[in-house]
Protein backbone atom coordinates (compact mmCIF):
# COMPACT_ATOMS: atom_id res chain seq x y z
CA UNK A 1 0.00 0.00 0.00
CA UNK A 2 1.34 3.42 -0.93
CA UNK A 3 1.71 5.52 2.22
CA UNK A 4 -0.57 8.46 2.78
CA UNK A 5 -3.86 7.13 1.42
CA UNK A 6 -7.16 7.24 3.25
CA UNK A 7 -7.19 4.38 5.82
CA UNK A 8 -10.60 3.30 4.49
CA UNK A 9 -8.83 2.19 1.32
CA UNK A 10 -6.44 -0.06 3.23
CA UNK A 11 -9.33 -1.44 5.29
CA UNK A 12 -11.11 -2.74 2.18
CA UNK A 13 -8.06 -3.98 0.30
CA UNK A 14 -8.34 -7.63 1.35
CA UNK A 15 -12.03 -7.72 0.44
CA UNK A 16 -11.31 -6.12 -2.93
CA UNK A 17 -8.47 -8.56 -3.57
CA UNK A 18 -10.78 -11.46 -2.80
CA UNK A 19 -13.29 -10.13 -5.34
CA UNK A 20 -10.53 -9.99 -7.95
CA UNK A 21 -9.50 -13.54 -7.12
CA UNK A 22 -12.97 -14.88 -7.86
CA UNK A 23 -13.47 -12.50 -10.83
CA UNK A 24 -16.48 -10.92 -9.09
CA UNK A 25 -16.92 -7.75 -11.13
CA UNK A 26 -20.10 -6.63 -9.39
CA UNK A 27 -18.55 -6.85 -5.92
CA UNK A 28 -15.35 -5.08 -6.97
CA UNK A 29 -17.19 -2.22 -8.70
CA UNK A 30 -19.61 -1.82 -5.80
CA UNK A 31 -16.76 -1.70 -3.29
CA UNK A 32 -14.80 0.92 -5.26
CA UNK A 33 -17.82 3.14 -5.90
CA UNK A 34 -18.89 2.72 -2.29
CA UNK A 35 -15.61 4.19 -1.13
CA UNK A 36 -16.07 7.18 -3.42
CA UNK A 37 -19.65 7.65 -2.21
CA UNK A 38 -18.30 7.58 1.35
CA UNK A 39 -16.02 10.51 0.58
CA UNK A 40 -12.76 8.83 -0.39
CA UNK A 41 -11.24 10.76 -3.33
CA UNK A 42 -11.46 8.81 -6.58
CA UNK A 43 -7.73 9.30 -7.13
CA UNK A 44 -6.99 7.44 -3.90
CA UNK A 45 -9.25 4.57 -4.95
CA UNK A 46 -7.53 4.38 -8.34
CA UNK A 47 -3.99 4.45 -6.96
CA UNK A 48 -4.33 3.04 -3.46
CA UNK A 49 -6.77 0.25 -4.31
CA UNK A 50 -6.85 -0.59 -8.04
CA UNK A 51 -3.18 0.02 -8.89
CA UNK A 52 -1.97 -1.46 -5.62
CA UNK A 53 -3.96 -4.67 -5.95
CA UNK A 54 -3.02 -4.99 -9.62
CA UNK A 55 0.61 -5.11 -8.54
CA UNK A 56 -0.30 -7.88 -6.12
CA UNK A 57 -2.11 -9.73 -8.92
CA UNK A 58 1.11 -9.74 -10.94
CA UNK A 59 3.15 -10.95 -7.98
CA UNK A 60 0.74 -13.83 -7.31
CA UNK A 61 1.14 -14.94 -10.91
CA UNK A 62 4.91 -14.61 -10.71
CA UNK A 63 5.04 -16.68 -7.52
CA UNK A 64 2.95 -19.38 -9.19
CA UNK A 65 0.02 -18.85 -6.83
CA UNK A 66 -2.32 -17.77 -9.63
CA UNK A 67 -2.56 -19.08 -13.17
CA UNK A 68 -2.33 -16.68 -16.07
CA UNK A 69 -6.07 -17.23 -16.62
CA UNK A 70 -6.86 -16.04 -13.10
CA UNK A 71 -4.48 -13.10 -13.53
CA UNK A 72 -6.20 -12.10 -16.76
CA UNK A 73 -9.64 -12.40 -15.16
CA UNK A 74 -8.58 -10.21 -12.23
CA UNK A 75 -7.07 -7.64 -14.59
CA UNK A 76 -10.28 -7.53 -16.60
CA UNK A 77 -12.24 -6.84 -13.41
CA UNK A 78 -9.86 -4.04 -12.46
CA UNK A 79 -10.33 -2.55 -15.94
CA UNK A 80 -14.11 -2.53 -15.37
CA UNK A 81 -13.58 -0.84 -12.00
CA UNK A 82 -11.49 1.88 -13.63
CA UNK A 83 -14.22 2.32 -16.24
CA UNK A 84 -16.89 2.66 -13.55
CA UNK A 85 -14.84 5.25 -11.70
CA UNK A 86 -14.13 7.06 -14.96
CA UNK A 87 -17.82 7.50 -15.64
CA UNK A 88 -17.94 9.65 -12.51
CA UNK A 89 -15.29 12.02 -13.92
CA UNK A 90 -16.21 15.09 -15.93
CA UNK A 91 -14.29 15.96 -19.08
CA UNK A 92 -11.52 18.40 -18.23
CA UNK A 93 -10.69 21.64 -19.99
CA UNK A 94 -7.12 22.45 -18.89
CA UNK A 95 -5.62 21.06 -22.09
CA UNK A 96 -5.58 17.97 -24.24
CA UNK A 97 -3.36 14.98 -23.44
CA UNK A 98 -3.21 11.96 -25.75
CA UNK A 99 -2.04 8.83 -23.95
CA UNK A 100 -1.03 5.63 -25.72
CA UNK A 101 0.77 2.37 -25.05
CA UNK A 102 3.73 1.77 -27.35
CA UNK A 103 3.51 -0.54 -30.33
CA UNK A 104 3.70 -4.10 -28.99
CA UNK A 105 2.88 -3.02 -25.43
CA UNK A 106 -0.30 -4.81 -24.32
CA UNK A 107 -0.25 -3.85 -20.63
CA UNK A 108 -2.90 -1.15 -20.96
CA UNK A 109 -4.32 -0.97 -17.43
CA UNK A 110 -1.53 1.22 -15.95
CA UNK A 111 -1.99 3.73 -18.77
CA UNK A 112 -5.72 3.75 -18.29
CA UNK A 113 -5.32 4.46 -14.58
CA UNK A 114 -3.00 7.37 -15.36
CA UNK A 115 -5.53 8.69 -17.87
CA UNK A 116 -8.24 8.75 -15.22
CA UNK A 117 -5.96 10.46 -12.69
CA UNK A 118 -5.16 13.17 -15.26
CA UNK A 119 -8.87 13.63 -15.95
CA UNK A 120 -9.51 14.07 -12.23
CA UNK A 121 -6.86 16.82 -12.31
CA UNK A 122 -8.88 18.66 -14.97
CA UNK A 123 -7.20 17.53 -18.19
CA UNK A 124 -9.03 16.38 -21.30
CA UNK A 125 -7.46 12.97 -21.96
CA UNK A 126 -7.78 10.74 -25.00
CA UNK A 127 -6.59 7.22 -24.20
CA UNK A 128 -5.74 5.30 -27.37
CA UNK A 129 -5.24 1.96 -25.63
CA UNK A 130 -2.73 -0.83 -26.08
CA UNK A 131 -0.12 -1.33 -28.81
CA UNK A 132 -0.54 1.81 -30.91
CA UNK A 133 1.71 1.77 -34.03
CA UNK A 134 3.95 4.82 -34.28
CA UNK A 135 2.60 5.83 -37.71
CA UNK A 136 -0.99 5.71 -36.47
CA UNK A 137 -0.13 7.73 -33.39
CA UNK A 138 1.62 10.40 -35.45
CA UNK A 139 -1.36 10.65 -37.79
CA UNK A 140 -3.63 11.15 -34.79
CA UNK A 141 -1.35 13.84 -33.37
CA UNK A 142 -1.45 15.72 -36.68
CA UNK A 143 -5.24 15.47 -36.75
CA UNK A 144 -5.95 16.41 -33.13
CA UNK A 145 -3.03 18.67 -32.16
CA UNK A 146 -2.89 17.83 -28.43
CA UNK A 147 -0.80 19.76 -25.93
CA UNK A 148 1.12 16.63 -24.85
CA UNK A 149 1.41 13.00 -25.88
CA UNK A 150 2.07 10.55 -23.04
CA UNK A 151 3.52 7.14 -23.89
CA UNK A 152 3.39 4.12 -21.60
CA UNK A 153 5.95 1.29 -21.60
CA UNK A 154 5.82 -1.60 -19.13
CA UNK A 155 8.72 -3.65 -20.52
CA UNK A 156 12.17 -2.44 -21.66
CA UNK A 157 11.96 -4.86 -24.60
CA UNK A 158 9.85 -2.20 -26.32
CA UNK A 159 12.47 0.56 -26.05
CA UNK A 160 13.61 0.43 -29.69
CA UNK A 161 9.99 0.94 -30.74
CA UNK A 162 9.69 3.63 -28.07
CA UNK A 163 12.56 5.53 -29.64
CA UNK A 164 10.93 5.55 -33.05
CA UNK A 165 7.65 6.73 -31.54
CA UNK A 166 9.25 9.49 -29.47
CA UNK A 167 11.23 10.90 -32.39
CA UNK A 168 8.21 10.77 -34.71
CA UNK A 169 5.92 12.43 -32.15
CA UNK A 170 8.37 15.23 -31.44
CA UNK A 171 8.65 15.96 -35.15
CA UNK A 172 4.95 16.90 -35.03
CA UNK A 173 5.82 19.57 -32.46
CA UNK A 174 4.15 17.63 -29.65
CA UNK A 175 6.07 17.29 -26.35
CA UNK A 176 6.43 13.70 -25.13
CA UNK A 177 5.81 12.59 -21.54
CA UNK A 178 7.05 9.05 -20.83
CA UNK A 179 5.96 6.73 -18.05
CA UNK A 180 6.04 3.11 -16.98
CA UNK A 181 8.71 0.76 -15.59
CA UNK A 182 9.89 -0.07 -19.10
CA UNK A 183 11.79 3.23 -19.12
CA UNK A 184 13.75 2.22 -16.02
CA UNK A 185 12.97 2.79 -12.36
CA UNK A 186 14.71 6.16 -12.48
CA UNK A 187 13.71 7.02 -16.04
CA UNK A 188 17.27 6.58 -17.33
CA UNK A 189 16.18 5.04 -20.61
CA UNK A 190 13.49 7.67 -21.16
CA UNK A 191 16.18 10.34 -20.93
CA UNK A 192 18.46 8.27 -23.16
CA UNK A 193 15.74 8.36 -25.80
CA UNK A 194 15.32 12.13 -25.54
CA UNK A 195 11.81 12.51 -24.08
CA UNK A 196 10.62 15.94 -22.96
CA UNK A 197 9.65 14.67 -19.50
CA UNK A 198 9.43 11.42 -17.54
CA UNK A 199 7.08 10.59 -14.66
CA UNK A 200 7.49 7.60 -12.33
CA UNK A 201 3.79 7.62 -11.45
CA UNK A 202 0.47 9.33 -12.08
CA UNK A 203 0.92 11.87 -9.28
CA UNK A 204 4.20 13.08 -10.76
CA UNK A 205 2.61 13.19 -14.21
CA UNK A 206 0.00 15.63 -12.87
CA UNK A 207 2.74 17.75 -11.32
CA UNK A 208 4.76 17.85 -14.53
CA UNK A 209 1.74 18.88 -16.58
CA UNK A 210 1.19 21.71 -14.13
CA UNK A 211 4.65 22.99 -15.13
CA UNK A 212 4.01 23.26 -18.87
CA UNK A 213 5.68 24.47 -21.04
CA UNK A 214 8.73 22.33 -20.37
CA UNK A 215 12.30 23.29 -21.25
CA UNK A 216 13.88 21.76 -24.31
CA UNK A 217 14.91 18.13 -23.67
CA UNK A 218 18.52 17.04 -23.50
CA UNK A 219 19.97 15.82 -26.81
CA UNK A 220 18.93 12.30 -27.73
CA UNK A 221 21.78 10.05 -26.58
CA UNK A 222 20.85 7.26 -28.96
CA UNK A 223 20.46 9.74 -31.77
CA UNK A 224 18.78 9.68 -35.13
CA UNK A 225 21.60 7.67 -36.64
CA UNK A 226 19.40 4.59 -36.65
CA UNK A 227 20.29 1.16 -35.28
CA UNK A 228 23.90 0.06 -35.52
CA UNK A 229 25.06 -3.07 -37.36
CA UNK A 230 25.09 -5.22 -34.22
CA UNK A 231 21.45 -4.37 -33.49
CA UNK A 232 20.43 -5.02 -37.09
CA UNK A 233 22.37 -8.30 -37.12
CA UNK A 234 20.71 -9.49 -33.93
CA UNK A 235 17.28 -8.82 -35.36
CA UNK A 236 18.23 -10.77 -38.48
CA UNK A 237 19.39 -13.75 -36.41
CA UNK A 238 16.42 -13.79 -34.04
CA UNK A 239 14.87 -16.86 -35.67
CA UNK A 240 18.13 -18.80 -35.55
CA UNK A 241 18.59 -17.99 -31.87
CA UNK A 242 15.08 -19.15 -31.01
CA UNK A 243 15.70 -22.42 -32.88
CA UNK A 244 18.98 -22.88 -30.98
CA UNK A 245 17.18 -22.31 -27.66
CA UNK A 246 14.50 -24.85 -28.56
CA UNK A 247 17.11 -27.47 -29.42
CA UNK A 248 18.88 -26.95 -26.11
CA UNK A 249 15.65 -27.33 -24.15
CA UNK A 250 14.65 -30.42 -26.14
CA UNK A 251 18.03 -31.91 -25.28
CA UNK A 252 17.56 -31.11 -21.59
CA UNK A 253 14.20 -32.87 -21.59
CA UNK A 254 15.62 -35.88 -23.45
CA UNK A 255 18.27 -36.23 -20.72
CA UNK A 256 15.63 -36.15 -18.02
CA UNK A 257 16.25 -32.60 -16.90
CA UNK A 258 13.59 -30.44 -15.21
CA UNK A 259 12.53 -27.75 -17.67
CA UNK A 260 9.86 -25.27 -16.71
CA UNK A 261 6.90 -25.60 -19.09
CA UNK A 262 6.79 -22.51 -21.25
CA UNK A 263 10.45 -21.62 -20.72
CA UNK A 264 10.74 -21.41 -24.51
CA UNK A 265 8.53 -18.32 -24.38
CA UNK A 266 10.70 -16.69 -21.73
CA UNK A 267 13.86 -17.37 -23.70
CA UNK A 268 12.26 -15.90 -26.81
CA UNK A 269 11.75 -12.79 -24.69
CA UNK A 270 15.41 -13.06 -23.68
CA UNK A 271 16.45 -12.66 -27.32
CA UNK A 272 14.36 -9.51 -27.57
CA UNK A 273 15.70 -8.09 -24.31
CA UNK A 274 19.23 -8.78 -25.52
CA UNK A 275 18.42 -6.93 -28.74
CA UNK A 276 17.05 -3.96 -26.78
CA UNK A 277 20.19 -3.93 -24.60
CA UNK A 278 22.34 -3.75 -27.71
CA UNK A 279 20.17 -0.95 -29.11
CA UNK A 280 20.73 1.15 -25.97
CA UNK A 281 24.28 -0.09 -25.30
CA UNK A 282 23.18 -0.86 -21.74
CA UNK A 283 23.75 -4.29 -20.17
CA UNK A 284 21.19 -3.51 -17.47
CA UNK A 285 18.33 -3.94 -19.94
CA UNK A 286 19.28 -7.61 -20.31
CA UNK A 287 20.42 -8.32 -16.76
CA UNK A 288 17.20 -6.88 -15.35
CA UNK A 289 15.18 -9.37 -17.35
CA UNK A 290 17.39 -12.28 -16.32
CA UNK A 291 17.00 -11.28 -12.68
CA UNK A 292 13.23 -11.40 -13.08
CA UNK A 293 13.45 -14.78 -14.84
CA UNK A 294 15.67 -16.24 -12.11
CA UNK A 295 13.23 -15.08 -9.43
CA UNK A 296 10.33 -16.60 -11.35
CA UNK A 297 12.07 -19.96 -11.75
CA UNK A 298 13.13 -19.92 -8.11
CA UNK A 299 9.54 -19.26 -7.00
CA UNK A 300 8.51 -22.40 -8.91
CA UNK A 301 11.30 -24.52 -7.46
CA UNK A 302 13.19 -24.84 -10.75
CA UNK A 303 16.89 -24.14 -11.14
CA UNK A 304 18.37 -21.94 -13.82
CA UNK A 305 20.57 -24.58 -15.46
CA UNK A 306 18.44 -24.80 -18.60
CA UNK A 307 18.40 -21.03 -18.95
CA UNK A 308 22.19 -20.85 -18.63
CA UNK A 309 22.54 -23.58 -21.25
CA UNK A 310 20.45 -21.52 -23.64
CA UNK A 311 22.56 -18.43 -22.97
CA UNK A 312 25.64 -20.50 -23.82
CA UNK A 313 24.02 -21.43 -27.13
CA UNK A 314 23.31 -17.76 -27.81
CA UNK A 315 26.94 -16.94 -27.00
CA UNK A 316 28.19 -19.55 -29.47
CA UNK A 317 25.93 -18.21 -32.20
CA UNK A 318 26.93 -14.57 -31.68
CA UNK A 319 30.73 -14.81 -31.72
CA UNK A 320 30.95 -11.68 -33.91
CA UNK A 321 28.69 -9.53 -31.69
CA UNK A 322 30.97 -8.07 -29.00
CA UNK A 323 28.41 -6.16 -26.94
CA UNK A 324 25.88 -9.00 -27.06
CA UNK A 325 28.62 -11.40 -25.92
CA UNK A 326 29.39 -9.14 -22.95
CA UNK A 327 25.70 -9.16 -22.00
CA UNK A 328 25.63 -12.95 -22.25
CA UNK A 329 28.82 -13.39 -20.21
CA UNK A 330 27.39 -11.28 -17.41
CA UNK A 331 24.06 -13.03 -17.71
CA UNK A 332 25.61 -16.49 -17.32
CA UNK A 333 27.37 -15.34 -14.15
CA UNK A 334 24.12 -13.84 -12.87
CA UNK A 335 22.07 -17.00 -13.34
CA UNK A 336 23.52 -19.08 -10.56
CA UNK A 337 21.89 -22.49 -10.59
CA UNK A 338 19.56 -23.27 -7.74
CA UNK A 339 18.29 -26.69 -6.67
CA UNK A 340 14.95 -27.66 -8.18
CA UNK A 341 12.43 -28.60 -5.52
CA UNK A 342 9.05 -29.11 -7.22
CA UNK A 343 6.02 -29.08 -4.92
CA UNK A 344 2.62 -30.48 -5.90
CA UNK A 345 3.55 -30.20 -9.57
CA UNK A 346 3.72 -26.40 -9.36
CA UNK A 347 7.26 -26.39 -10.75
CA UNK A 348 6.13 -27.78 -14.06
CA UNK A 349 3.18 -25.47 -14.52
CA UNK A 350 4.10 -22.39 -16.52
CA UNK A 351 2.09 -20.17 -18.78
CA UNK A 352 2.88 -17.39 -21.23
CA UNK A 353 4.05 -14.10 -19.78
CA UNK A 354 1.04 -12.13 -18.62
Coordinates of C-alpha atoms in Angstrom, one line a residue:
X1 CA 0.0 0.0 0.0
X2 CA 1.3 3.4 -0.9
X3 CA 1.7 5.5 2.2
X4 CA -0.6 8.5 2.8
X5 CA -3.9 7.1 1.4
X6 CA -7.2 7.2 3.3
X7 CA -7.2 4.4 5.8
X8 CA -10.6 3.3 4.5
X9 CA -8.8 2.2 1.3
X10 CA -6.4 -0.1 3.2
X11 CA -9.3 -1.4 5.3
X12 CA -11.1 -2.7 2.2
X13 CA -8.1 -4.0 0.3
X14 CA -8.3 -7.6 1.3
X15 CA -12.0 -7.7 0.4
X16 CA -11.3 -6.1 -2.9
X17 CA -8.5 -8.6 -3.6
X18 CA -10.8 -11.5 -2.8
X19 CA -13.3 -10.1 -5.3
X20 CA -10.5 -10.0 -7.9
X21 CA -9.5 -13.5 -7.1
X22 CA -13.0 -14.9 -7.9
X23 CA -13.5 -12.5 -10.8
X24 CA -16.5 -10.9 -9.1
X25 CA -16.9 -7.8 -11.1
X26 CA -20.1 -6.6 -9.4
X27 CA -18.6 -6.9 -5.9
X28 CA -15.4 -5.1 -7.0
X29 CA -17.2 -2.2 -8.7
X30 CA -19.6 -1.8 -5.8
X31 CA -16.8 -1.7 -3.3
X32 CA -14.8 0.9 -5.3
X33 CA -17.8 3.1 -5.9
X34 CA -18.9 2.7 -2.3
X35 CA -15.6 4.2 -1.1
X36 CA -16.1 7.2 -3.4
X37 CA -19.7 7.6 -2.2
X38 CA -18.3 7.6 1.4
X39 CA -16.0 10.5 0.6
X40 CA -12.8 8.8 -0.4
X41 CA -11.2 10.8 -3.3
X42 CA -11.5 8.8 -6.6
X43 CA -7.7 9.3 -7.1
X44 CA -7.0 7.4 -3.9
X45 CA -9.3 4.6 -4.9
X46 CA -7.5 4.4 -8.3
X47 CA -4.0 4.4 -7.0
X48 CA -4.3 3.0 -3.5
X49 CA -6.8 0.3 -4.3
X50 CA -6.8 -0.6 -8.0
X51 CA -3.2 0.0 -8.9
X52 CA -2.0 -1.5 -5.6
X53 CA -4.0 -4.7 -6.0
X54 CA -3.0 -5.0 -9.6
X55 CA 0.6 -5.1 -8.5
X56 CA -0.3 -7.9 -6.1
X57 CA -2.1 -9.7 -8.9
X58 CA 1.1 -9.7 -10.9
X59 CA 3.1 -11.0 -8.0
X60 CA 0.7 -13.8 -7.3
X61 CA 1.1 -14.9 -10.9
X62 CA 4.9 -14.6 -10.7
X63 CA 5.0 -16.7 -7.5
X64 CA 2.9 -19.4 -9.2
X65 CA 0.0 -18.9 -6.8
X66 CA -2.3 -17.8 -9.6
X67 CA -2.6 -19.1 -13.2
X68 CA -2.3 -16.7 -16.1
X69 CA -6.1 -17.2 -16.6
X70 CA -6.9 -16.0 -13.1
X71 CA -4.5 -13.1 -13.5
X72 CA -6.2 -12.1 -16.8
X73 CA -9.6 -12.4 -15.2
X74 CA -8.6 -10.2 -12.2
X75 CA -7.1 -7.6 -14.6
X76 CA -10.3 -7.5 -16.6
X77 CA -12.2 -6.8 -13.4
X78 CA -9.9 -4.0 -12.5
X79 CA -10.3 -2.6 -15.9
X80 CA -14.1 -2.5 -15.4
X81 CA -13.6 -0.8 -12.0
X82 CA -11.5 1.9 -13.6
X83 CA -14.2 2.3 -16.2
X84 CA -16.9 2.7 -13.6
X85 CA -14.8 5.3 -11.7
X86 CA -14.1 7.1 -15.0
X87 CA -17.8 7.5 -15.6
X88 CA -17.9 9.7 -12.5
X89 CA -15.3 12.0 -13.9
X90 CA -16.2 15.1 -15.9
X91 CA -14.3 16.0 -19.1
X92 CA -11.5 18.4 -18.2
X93 CA -10.7 21.6 -20.0
X94 CA -7.1 22.5 -18.9
X95 CA -5.6 21.1 -22.1
X96 CA -5.6 18.0 -24.2
X97 CA -3.4 15.0 -23.4
X98 CA -3.2 12.0 -25.8
X99 CA -2.0 8.8 -24.0
X100 CA -1.0 5.6 -25.7
X101 CA 0.8 2.4 -25.1
X102 CA 3.7 1.8 -27.3
X103 CA 3.5 -0.5 -30.3
X104 CA 3.7 -4.1 -29.0
X105 CA 2.9 -3.0 -25.4
X106 CA -0.3 -4.8 -24.3
X107 CA -0.2 -3.8 -20.6
X108 CA -2.9 -1.1 -21.0
X109 CA -4.3 -1.0 -17.4
X110 CA -1.5 1.2 -15.9
X111 CA -2.0 3.7 -18.8
X112 CA -5.7 3.7 -18.3
X113 CA -5.3 4.5 -14.6
X114 CA -3.0 7.4 -15.4
X115 CA -5.5 8.7 -17.9
X116 CA -8.2 8.8 -15.2
X117 CA -6.0 10.5 -12.7
X118 CA -5.2 13.2 -15.3
X119 CA -8.9 13.6 -16.0
X120 CA -9.5 14.1 -12.2
X121 CA -6.9 16.8 -12.3
X122 CA -8.9 18.7 -15.0
X123 CA -7.2 17.5 -18.2
X124 CA -9.0 16.4 -21.3
X125 CA -7.5 13.0 -22.0
X126 CA -7.8 10.7 -25.0
X127 CA -6.6 7.2 -24.2
X128 CA -5.7 5.3 -27.4
X129 CA -5.2 2.0 -25.6
X130 CA -2.7 -0.8 -26.1
X131 CA -0.1 -1.3 -28.8
X132 CA -0.5 1.8 -30.9
X133 CA 1.7 1.8 -34.0
X134 CA 4.0 4.8 -34.3
X135 CA 2.6 5.8 -37.7
X136 CA -1.0 5.7 -36.5
X137 CA -0.1 7.7 -33.4
X138 CA 1.6 10.4 -35.4
X139 CA -1.4 10.6 -37.8
X140 CA -3.6 11.1 -34.8
X141 CA -1.4 13.8 -33.4
X142 CA -1.5 15.7 -36.7
X143 CA -5.2 15.5 -36.8
X144 CA -6.0 16.4 -33.1
X145 CA -3.0 18.7 -32.2
X146 CA -2.9 17.8 -28.4
X147 CA -0.8 19.8 -25.9
X148 CA 1.1 16.6 -24.9
X149 CA 1.4 13.0 -25.9
X150 CA 2.1 10.5 -23.0
X151 CA 3.5 7.1 -23.9
X152 CA 3.4 4.1 -21.6
X153 CA 5.9 1.3 -21.6
X154 CA 5.8 -1.6 -19.1
X155 CA 8.7 -3.6 -20.5
X156 CA 12.2 -2.4 -21.7
X157 CA 12.0 -4.9 -24.6
X158 CA 9.9 -2.2 -26.3
X159 CA 12.5 0.6 -26.0
X160 CA 13.6 0.4 -29.7
X161 CA 10.0 0.9 -30.7
X162 CA 9.7 3.6 -28.1
X163 CA 12.6 5.5 -29.6
X164 CA 10.9 5.6 -33.1
X165 CA 7.6 6.7 -31.5
X166 CA 9.3 9.5 -29.5
X167 CA 11.2 10.9 -32.4
X168 CA 8.2 10.8 -34.7
X169 CA 5.9 12.4 -32.2
X170 CA 8.4 15.2 -31.4
X171 CA 8.7 16.0 -35.1
X172 CA 5.0 16.9 -35.0
X173 CA 5.8 19.6 -32.5
X174 CA 4.1 17.6 -29.6
X175 CA 6.1 17.3 -26.3
X176 CA 6.4 13.7 -25.1
X177 CA 5.8 12.6 -21.5
X178 CA 7.1 9.0 -20.8
X179 CA 6.0 6.7 -18.1
X180 CA 6.0 3.1 -17.0
X181 CA 8.7 0.8 -15.6
X182 CA 9.9 -0.1 -19.1
X183 CA 11.8 3.2 -19.1
X184 CA 13.8 2.2 -16.0
X185 CA 13.0 2.8 -12.4
X186 CA 14.7 6.2 -12.5
X187 CA 13.7 7.0 -16.0
X188 CA 17.3 6.6 -17.3
X189 CA 16.2 5.0 -20.6
X190 CA 13.5 7.7 -21.2
X191 CA 16.2 10.3 -20.9
X192 CA 18.5 8.3 -23.2
X193 CA 15.7 8.4 -25.8
X194 CA 15.3 12.1 -25.5
X195 CA 11.8 12.5 -24.1
X196 CA 10.6 15.9 -23.0
X197 CA 9.6 14.7 -19.5
X198 CA 9.4 11.4 -17.5
X199 CA 7.1 10.6 -14.7
X200 CA 7.5 7.6 -12.3
X201 CA 3.8 7.6 -11.4
X202 CA 0.5 9.3 -12.1
X203 CA 0.9 11.9 -9.3
X204 CA 4.2 13.1 -10.8
X205 CA 2.6 13.2 -14.2
X206 CA 0.0 15.6 -12.9
X207 CA 2.7 17.8 -11.3
X208 CA 4.8 17.8 -14.5
X209 CA 1.7 18.9 -16.6
X210 CA 1.2 21.7 -14.1
X211 CA 4.7 23.0 -15.1
X212 CA 4.0 23.3 -18.9
X213 CA 5.7 24.5 -21.0
X214 CA 8.7 22.3 -20.4
X215 CA 12.3 23.3 -21.2
X216 CA 13.9 21.8 -24.3
X217 CA 14.9 18.1 -23.7
X218 CA 18.5 17.0 -23.5
X219 CA 20.0 15.8 -26.8
X220 CA 18.9 12.3 -27.7
X221 CA 21.8 10.1 -26.6
X222 CA 20.9 7.3 -29.0
X223 CA 20.5 9.7 -31.8
X224 CA 18.8 9.7 -35.1
X225 CA 21.6 7.7 -36.6
X226 CA 19.4 4.6 -36.7
X227 CA 20.3 1.2 -35.3
X228 CA 23.9 0.1 -35.5
X229 CA 25.1 -3.1 -37.4
X230 CA 25.1 -5.2 -34.2
X231 CA 21.4 -4.4 -33.5
X232 CA 20.4 -5.0 -37.1
X233 CA 22.4 -8.3 -37.1
X234 CA 20.7 -9.5 -33.9
X235 CA 17.3 -8.8 -35.4
X236 CA 18.2 -10.8 -38.5
X237 CA 19.4 -13.7 -36.4
X238 CA 16.4 -13.8 -34.0
X239 CA 14.9 -16.9 -35.7
X240 CA 18.1 -18.8 -35.6
X241 CA 18.6 -18.0 -31.9
X242 CA 15.1 -19.1 -31.0
X243 CA 15.7 -22.4 -32.9
X244 CA 19.0 -22.9 -31.0
X245 CA 17.2 -22.3 -27.7
X246 CA 14.5 -24.9 -28.6
X247 CA 17.1 -27.5 -29.4
X248 CA 18.9 -27.0 -26.1
X249 CA 15.7 -27.3 -24.2
X250 CA 14.7 -30.4 -26.1
X251 CA 18.0 -31.9 -25.3
X252 CA 17.6 -31.1 -21.6
X253 CA 14.2 -32.9 -21.6
X254 CA 15.6 -35.9 -23.4
X255 CA 18.3 -36.2 -20.7
X256 CA 15.6 -36.2 -18.0
X257 CA 16.3 -32.6 -16.9
X258 CA 13.6 -30.4 -15.2
X259 CA 12.5 -27.7 -17.7
X260 CA 9.9 -25.3 -16.7
X261 CA 6.9 -25.6 -19.1
X262 CA 6.8 -22.5 -21.3
X263 CA 10.4 -21.6 -20.7
X264 CA 10.7 -21.4 -24.5
X265 CA 8.5 -18.3 -24.4
X266 CA 10.7 -16.7 -21.7
X267 CA 13.9 -17.4 -23.7
X268 CA 12.3 -15.9 -26.8
X269 CA 11.7 -12.8 -24.7
X270 CA 15.4 -13.1 -23.7
X271 CA 16.5 -12.7 -27.3
X272 CA 14.4 -9.5 -27.6
X273 CA 15.7 -8.1 -24.3
X274 CA 19.2 -8.8 -25.5
X275 CA 18.4 -6.9 -28.7
X276 CA 17.1 -4.0 -26.8
X277 CA 20.2 -3.9 -24.6
X278 CA 22.3 -3.7 -27.7
X279 CA 20.2 -0.9 -29.1
X280 CA 20.7 1.1 -26.0
X281 CA 24.3 -0.1 -25.3
X282 CA 23.2 -0.9 -21.7
X283 CA 23.8 -4.3 -20.2
X284 CA 21.2 -3.5 -17.5
X285 CA 18.3 -3.9 -19.9
X286 CA 19.3 -7.6 -20.3
X287 CA 20.4 -8.3 -16.8
X288 CA 17.2 -6.9 -15.4
X289 CA 15.2 -9.4 -17.3
X290 CA 17.4 -12.3 -16.3
X291 CA 17.0 -11.3 -12.7
X292 CA 13.2 -11.4 -13.1
X293 CA 13.5 -14.8 -14.8
X294 CA 15.7 -16.2 -12.1
X295 CA 13.2 -15.1 -9.4
X296 CA 10.3 -16.6 -11.3
X297 CA 12.1 -20.0 -11.7
X298 CA 13.1 -19.9 -8.1
X299 CA 9.5 -19.3 -7.0
X300 CA 8.5 -22.4 -8.9
X301 CA 11.3 -24.5 -7.5
X302 CA 13.2 -24.8 -10.7
X303 CA 16.9 -24.1 -11.1
X304 CA 18.4 -21.9 -13.8
X305 CA 20.6 -24.6 -15.5
X306 CA 18.4 -24.8 -18.6
X307 CA 18.4 -21.0 -19.0
X308 CA 22.2 -20.9 -18.6
X309 CA 22.5 -23.6 -21.2
X310 CA 20.4 -21.5 -23.6
X311 CA 22.6 -18.4 -23.0
X312 CA 25.6 -20.5 -23.8
X313 CA 24.0 -21.4 -27.1
X314 CA 23.3 -17.8 -27.8
X315 CA 26.9 -16.9 -27.0
X316 CA 28.2 -19.5 -29.5
X317 CA 25.9 -18.2 -32.2
X318 CA 26.9 -14.6 -31.7
X319 CA 30.7 -14.8 -31.7
X320 CA 30.9 -11.7 -33.9
X321 CA 28.7 -9.5 -31.7
X322 CA 31.0 -8.1 -29.0
X323 CA 28.4 -6.2 -26.9
X324 CA 25.9 -9.0 -27.1
X325 CA 28.6 -11.4 -25.9
X326 CA 29.4 -9.1 -23.0
X327 CA 25.7 -9.2 -22.0
X328 CA 25.6 -12.9 -22.2
X329 CA 28.8 -13.4 -20.2
X330 CA 27.4 -11.3 -17.4
X331 CA 24.1 -13.0 -17.7
X332 CA 25.6 -16.5 -17.3
X333 CA 27.4 -15.3 -14.2
X334 CA 24.1 -13.8 -12.9
X335 CA 22.1 -17.0 -13.3
X336 CA 23.5 -19.1 -10.6
X337 CA 21.9 -22.5 -10.6
X338 CA 19.6 -23.3 -7.7
X339 CA 18.3 -26.7 -6.7
X340 CA 15.0 -27.7 -8.2
X341 CA 12.4 -28.6 -5.5
X342 CA 9.0 -29.1 -7.2
X343 CA 6.0 -29.1 -4.9
X344 CA 2.6 -30.5 -5.9
X345 CA 3.5 -30.2 -9.6
X346 CA 3.7 -26.4 -9.4
X347 CA 7.3 -26.4 -10.7
X348 CA 6.1 -27.8 -14.1
X349 CA 3.2 -25.5 -14.5
X350 CA 4.1 -22.4 -16.5
X351 CA 2.1 -20.2 -18.8
X352 CA 2.9 -17.4 -21.2
X353 CA 4.1 -14.1 -19.8
X354 CA 1.0 -12.1 -18.6

